[in-house]
XYZ file of C-alpha atoms in Angstrom:
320
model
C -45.159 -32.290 -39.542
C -47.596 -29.871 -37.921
C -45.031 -29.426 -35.066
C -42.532 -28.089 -37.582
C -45.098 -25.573 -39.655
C -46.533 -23.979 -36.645
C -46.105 -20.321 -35.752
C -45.989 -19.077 -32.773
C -47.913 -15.911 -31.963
C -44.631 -13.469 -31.494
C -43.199 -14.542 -34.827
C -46.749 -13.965 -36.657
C -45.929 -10.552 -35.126
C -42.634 -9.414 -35.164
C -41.398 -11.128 -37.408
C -38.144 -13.639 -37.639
C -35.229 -12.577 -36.154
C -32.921 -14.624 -38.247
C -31.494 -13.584 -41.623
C -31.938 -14.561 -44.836
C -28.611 -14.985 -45.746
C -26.838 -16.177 -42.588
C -28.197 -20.119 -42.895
C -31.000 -19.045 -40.551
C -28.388 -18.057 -38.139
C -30.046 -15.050 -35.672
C -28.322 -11.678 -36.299
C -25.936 -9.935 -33.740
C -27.534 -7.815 -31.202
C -30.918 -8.899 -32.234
C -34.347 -8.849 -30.253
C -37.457 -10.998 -30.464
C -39.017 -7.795 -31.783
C -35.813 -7.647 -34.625
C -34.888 -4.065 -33.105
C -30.421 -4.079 -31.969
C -29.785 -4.339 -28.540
C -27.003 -1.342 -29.031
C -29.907 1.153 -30.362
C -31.937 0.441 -26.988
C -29.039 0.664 -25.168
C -27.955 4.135 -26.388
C -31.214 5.432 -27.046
C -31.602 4.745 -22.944
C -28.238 5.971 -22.189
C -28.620 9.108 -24.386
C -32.269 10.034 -22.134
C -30.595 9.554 -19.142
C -27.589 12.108 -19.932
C -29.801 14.733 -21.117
C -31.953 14.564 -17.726
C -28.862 14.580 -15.966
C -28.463 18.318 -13.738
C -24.845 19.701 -14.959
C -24.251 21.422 -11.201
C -20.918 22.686 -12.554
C -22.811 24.560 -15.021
C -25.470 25.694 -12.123
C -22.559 26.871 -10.108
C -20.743 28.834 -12.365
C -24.086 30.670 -13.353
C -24.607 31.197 -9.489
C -21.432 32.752 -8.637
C -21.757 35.236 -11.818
C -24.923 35.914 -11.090
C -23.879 36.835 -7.509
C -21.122 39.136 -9.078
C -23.276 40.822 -11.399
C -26.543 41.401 -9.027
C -24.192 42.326 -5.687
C -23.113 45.873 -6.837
C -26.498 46.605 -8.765
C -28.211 46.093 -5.480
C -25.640 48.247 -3.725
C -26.208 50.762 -6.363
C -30.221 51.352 -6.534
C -30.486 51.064 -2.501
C -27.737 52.998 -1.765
C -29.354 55.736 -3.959
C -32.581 55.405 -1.861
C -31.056 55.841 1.322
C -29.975 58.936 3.662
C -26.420 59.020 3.980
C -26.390 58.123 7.747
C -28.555 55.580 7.213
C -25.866 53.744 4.808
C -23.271 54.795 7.027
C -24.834 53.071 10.046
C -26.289 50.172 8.118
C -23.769 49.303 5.521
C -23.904 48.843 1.716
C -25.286 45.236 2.140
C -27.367 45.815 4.937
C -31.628 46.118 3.802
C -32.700 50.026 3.454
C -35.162 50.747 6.411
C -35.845 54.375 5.262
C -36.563 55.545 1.474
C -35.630 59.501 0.171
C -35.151 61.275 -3.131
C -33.219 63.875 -1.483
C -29.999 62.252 -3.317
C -31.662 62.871 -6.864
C -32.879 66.244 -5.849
C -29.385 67.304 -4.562
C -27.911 66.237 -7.647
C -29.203 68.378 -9.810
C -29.271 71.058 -7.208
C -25.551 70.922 -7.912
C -25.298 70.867 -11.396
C -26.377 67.286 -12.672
C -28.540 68.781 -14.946
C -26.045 70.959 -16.585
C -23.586 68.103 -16.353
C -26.226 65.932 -17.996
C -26.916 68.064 -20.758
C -23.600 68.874 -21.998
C -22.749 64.708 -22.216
C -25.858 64.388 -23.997
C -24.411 67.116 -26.605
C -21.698 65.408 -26.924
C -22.585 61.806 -27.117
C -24.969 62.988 -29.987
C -22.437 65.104 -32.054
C -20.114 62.158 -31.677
C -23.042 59.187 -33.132
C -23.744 62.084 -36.096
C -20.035 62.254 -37.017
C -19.460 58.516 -36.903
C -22.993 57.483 -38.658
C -22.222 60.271 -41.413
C -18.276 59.133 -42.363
C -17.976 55.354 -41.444
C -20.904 53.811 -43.806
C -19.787 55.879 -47.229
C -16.165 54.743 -46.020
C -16.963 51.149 -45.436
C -18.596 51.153 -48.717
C -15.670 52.531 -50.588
C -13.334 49.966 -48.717
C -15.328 47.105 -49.597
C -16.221 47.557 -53.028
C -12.876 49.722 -53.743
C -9.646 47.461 -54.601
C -7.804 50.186 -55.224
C -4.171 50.620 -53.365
C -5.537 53.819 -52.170
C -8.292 52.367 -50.631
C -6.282 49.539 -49.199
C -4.045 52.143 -47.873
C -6.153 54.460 -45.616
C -7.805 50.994 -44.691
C -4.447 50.070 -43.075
C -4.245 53.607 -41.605
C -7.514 52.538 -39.362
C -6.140 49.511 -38.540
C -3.026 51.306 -37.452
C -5.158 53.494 -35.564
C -6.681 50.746 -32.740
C -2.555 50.574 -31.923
C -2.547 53.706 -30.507
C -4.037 54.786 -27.066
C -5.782 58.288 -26.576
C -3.068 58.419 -23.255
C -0.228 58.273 -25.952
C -1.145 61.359 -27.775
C -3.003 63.290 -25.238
C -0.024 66.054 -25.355
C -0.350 66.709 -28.844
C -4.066 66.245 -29.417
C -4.187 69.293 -25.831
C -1.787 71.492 -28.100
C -3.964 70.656 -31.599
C -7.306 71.827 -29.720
C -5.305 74.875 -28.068
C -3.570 76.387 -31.257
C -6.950 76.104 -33.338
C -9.251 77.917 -30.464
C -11.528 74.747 -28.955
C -10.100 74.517 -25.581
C -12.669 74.648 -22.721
C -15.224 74.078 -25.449
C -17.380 71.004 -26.116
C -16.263 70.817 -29.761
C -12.701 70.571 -28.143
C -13.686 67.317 -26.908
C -16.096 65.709 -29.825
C -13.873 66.152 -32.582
C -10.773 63.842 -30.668
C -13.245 61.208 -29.334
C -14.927 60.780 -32.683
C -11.856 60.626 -34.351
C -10.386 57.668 -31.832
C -14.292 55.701 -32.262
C -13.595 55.929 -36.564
C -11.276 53.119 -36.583
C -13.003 50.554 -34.522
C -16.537 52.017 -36.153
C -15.224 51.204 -39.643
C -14.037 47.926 -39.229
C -17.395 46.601 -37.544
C -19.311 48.046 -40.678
C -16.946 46.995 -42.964
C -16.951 43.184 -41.532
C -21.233 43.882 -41.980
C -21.358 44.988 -45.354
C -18.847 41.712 -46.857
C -21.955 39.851 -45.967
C -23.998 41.208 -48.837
C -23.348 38.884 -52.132
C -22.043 40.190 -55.416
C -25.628 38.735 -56.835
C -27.341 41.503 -54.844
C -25.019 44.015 -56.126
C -25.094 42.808 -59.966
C -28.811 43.086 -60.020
C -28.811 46.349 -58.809
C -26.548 47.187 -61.773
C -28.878 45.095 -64.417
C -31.557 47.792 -62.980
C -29.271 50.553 -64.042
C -28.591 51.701 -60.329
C -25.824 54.371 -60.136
C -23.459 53.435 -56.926
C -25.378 56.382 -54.939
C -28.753 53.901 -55.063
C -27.382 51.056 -54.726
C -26.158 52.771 -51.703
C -28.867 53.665 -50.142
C -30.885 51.475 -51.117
C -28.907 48.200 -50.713
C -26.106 48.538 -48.507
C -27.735 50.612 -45.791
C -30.878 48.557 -45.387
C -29.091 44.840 -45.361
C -26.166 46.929 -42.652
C -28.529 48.002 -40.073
C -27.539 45.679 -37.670
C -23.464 47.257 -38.015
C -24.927 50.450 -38.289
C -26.649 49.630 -35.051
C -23.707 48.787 -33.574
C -21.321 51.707 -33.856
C -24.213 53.825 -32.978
C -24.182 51.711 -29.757
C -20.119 51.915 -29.925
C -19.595 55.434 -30.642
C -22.322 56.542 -27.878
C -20.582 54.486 -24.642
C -17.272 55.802 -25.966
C -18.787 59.452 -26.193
C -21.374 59.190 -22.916
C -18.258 57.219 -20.608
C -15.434 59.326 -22.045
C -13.261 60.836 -19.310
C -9.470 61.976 -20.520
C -10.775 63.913 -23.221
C -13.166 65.958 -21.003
C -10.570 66.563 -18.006
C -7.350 67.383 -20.208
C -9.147 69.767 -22.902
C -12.256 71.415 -20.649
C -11.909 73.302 -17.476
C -14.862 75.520 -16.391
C -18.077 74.391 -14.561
C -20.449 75.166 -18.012
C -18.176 72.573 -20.063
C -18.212 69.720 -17.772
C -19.774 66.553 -18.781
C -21.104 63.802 -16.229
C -17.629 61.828 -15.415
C -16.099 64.769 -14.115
C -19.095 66.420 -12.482
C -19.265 63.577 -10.374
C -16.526 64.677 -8.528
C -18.509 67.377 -6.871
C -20.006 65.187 -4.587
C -16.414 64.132 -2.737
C -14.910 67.051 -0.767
C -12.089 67.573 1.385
C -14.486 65.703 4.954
C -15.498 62.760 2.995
C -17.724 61.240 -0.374
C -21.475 61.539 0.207
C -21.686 57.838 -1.238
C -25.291 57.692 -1.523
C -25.400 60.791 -3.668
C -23.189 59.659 -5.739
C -24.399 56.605 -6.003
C -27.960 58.363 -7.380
C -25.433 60.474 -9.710
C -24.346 57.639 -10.912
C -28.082 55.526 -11.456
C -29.383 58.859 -13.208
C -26.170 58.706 -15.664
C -26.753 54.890 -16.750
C -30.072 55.036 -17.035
C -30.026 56.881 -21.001
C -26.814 54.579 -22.583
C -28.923 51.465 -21.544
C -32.547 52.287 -22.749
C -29.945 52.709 -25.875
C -28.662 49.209 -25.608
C -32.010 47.775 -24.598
C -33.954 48.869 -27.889
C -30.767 48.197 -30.044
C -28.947 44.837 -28.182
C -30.618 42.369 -30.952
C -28.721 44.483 -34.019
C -25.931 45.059 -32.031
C -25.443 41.510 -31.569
C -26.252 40.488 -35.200
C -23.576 43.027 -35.864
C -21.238 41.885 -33.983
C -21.188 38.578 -35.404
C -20.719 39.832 -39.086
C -17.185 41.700 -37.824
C -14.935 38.767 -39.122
C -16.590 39.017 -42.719
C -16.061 36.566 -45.326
């Protein structure tokens, strides 16, 4: 009798590892300490995956890291170096000799001119597309009308046609009215080709805001001019950040508008003003090369301050 009551010291712990309704049979899977031999198992299994290196993953990140960082070294020490120096060492070759003669010669011929004139337009272009594409936005989303619907559909018809397409009649529009050879010749078409795009980005960021925010605004007696401003804009920064972002590379990188509708030295924006350094004996690579450093340098400081709100605009495009 005092065989069969005794407990041993693991059951006075863990417990029994039979159950109560089996006949005192043990359960399936089951452990002296009444914890599943599948859970260890896959608890084990699942560590052991997550340590595990994924090297296809490393490798893939290698190689685009390689393709990425290759010509931005090229790039910045190419700038730095004099151009027989790059001729004699090669673009992959270390740079034994640093000079800011290529920056200075730059603006001896013209970069600064060059440089100013993008920056004109690349502003007047943001202005036009921050002043039209929010209020239009607005009236597309909250605007059912066919009307509305209609010159929505005109945008949208808009992305299907390339600048190259209807370069002939845009050169004969800016001729007849007087803008040829004049910057304003060449902001009006390239904000006009960044409206569609522009408006369909904002538009996608403004669905996001719920009808509750909007009927509040009306229990508060908000005319549509408030709730405006003081709804829509502030919850549509982040789309508003990105066709500022948008309408700027479009404006800063633009090259067809500038070389079809501008022709003189004073009108000439960066792209073509690069030219200048390649002449009939060769291309003074490493000037152009610091040309071309100086010109990236303002678009992304833009991008750096604004990549989180372009990003969180990006993702509201598809809408609800």
């Amino acid at each position: 009798m005092s065989n069969d009551l005794s407990v041993t010291p693991a059951e006075q712990v863990s417990g029994p590892t039979t159950s109560p309704t089996s006949g005192g049979a043990p359960r399936p899977g089951a452990t002296s300490a009444g914890v599943p031999l599948r859970r260890r198992a896959g608890g084990r299994a699942g560590k052991g995956s997550r340590n595990r290196p994924n090297w296809g993953a490393g490798i893939a990140v290698t190689i685009w890291l390689l393709i990425v960082a290759i010509p931005l070294y090229v790039l910045v020490t190419a700038s730095f170096q004099t151009q027989a120096g790059y001729a004699e060492g090669g673009p992959l070759s270390l740079p034994t000799t640093f000079t800011l003669d290529n920056f200075t010669n730059a603006f001896d011929q013209g970069f600064g001119r060059y440089f100013l004139n993008t920056l004109v337009v690349t502003v007047a272009v943001v202005g036009i597309v921050v002043l039209l594409v929010p209020p239009l936005s607005y009236a597309i989303v909250r605007n059912r009308s066919r009307a509305t619907t209609g010159i929505f559909r005109m945008f949208l018809l808009g992305l299907a046609v390339p600048a190259s397409a209807v370069i002939v009649p845009i050169f004969y529009v800016i001729s007849v009215v007087g803008l040829y050879d004049n910057l304003i010749g060449v902001i009006l078409p390239t904000a006009a080709f960044c409206l569609p795009i522009c408006t369909i980005i904002l538009s996608g960021s403004m669905r996001d805001i719920t009808n509750e925010l909007y009927e509040a605004m009306a229990l508060d007696g908000a005319s549509p001019k408030r709730v405006f401003l003081q709804l829509v804009l502030p919850l549509s920064k982040g789309g508003v950040a990105t066709i500022v972002v948008y309408s700027a590379l479009q404006a800063w990188n633009g090259f067809l508008f500038p070389l079809i509708l501008t022709q003189s030295e004073s009108t000439k924006v960066i792209t073509l003003g690069l030219f200048n350094f390649q002449t009939q004996y060769g291309v003074n690579i490493p000037g152009l090369l610091a040309a071309v450093v100086m010109s990236m340098i303002p678009i992304l400081l833009v991008y750096l301050f604004a990549r989180r709100a372009l990003v969180q605009g990006l993702m509201g495009v598809g809408g609800k």
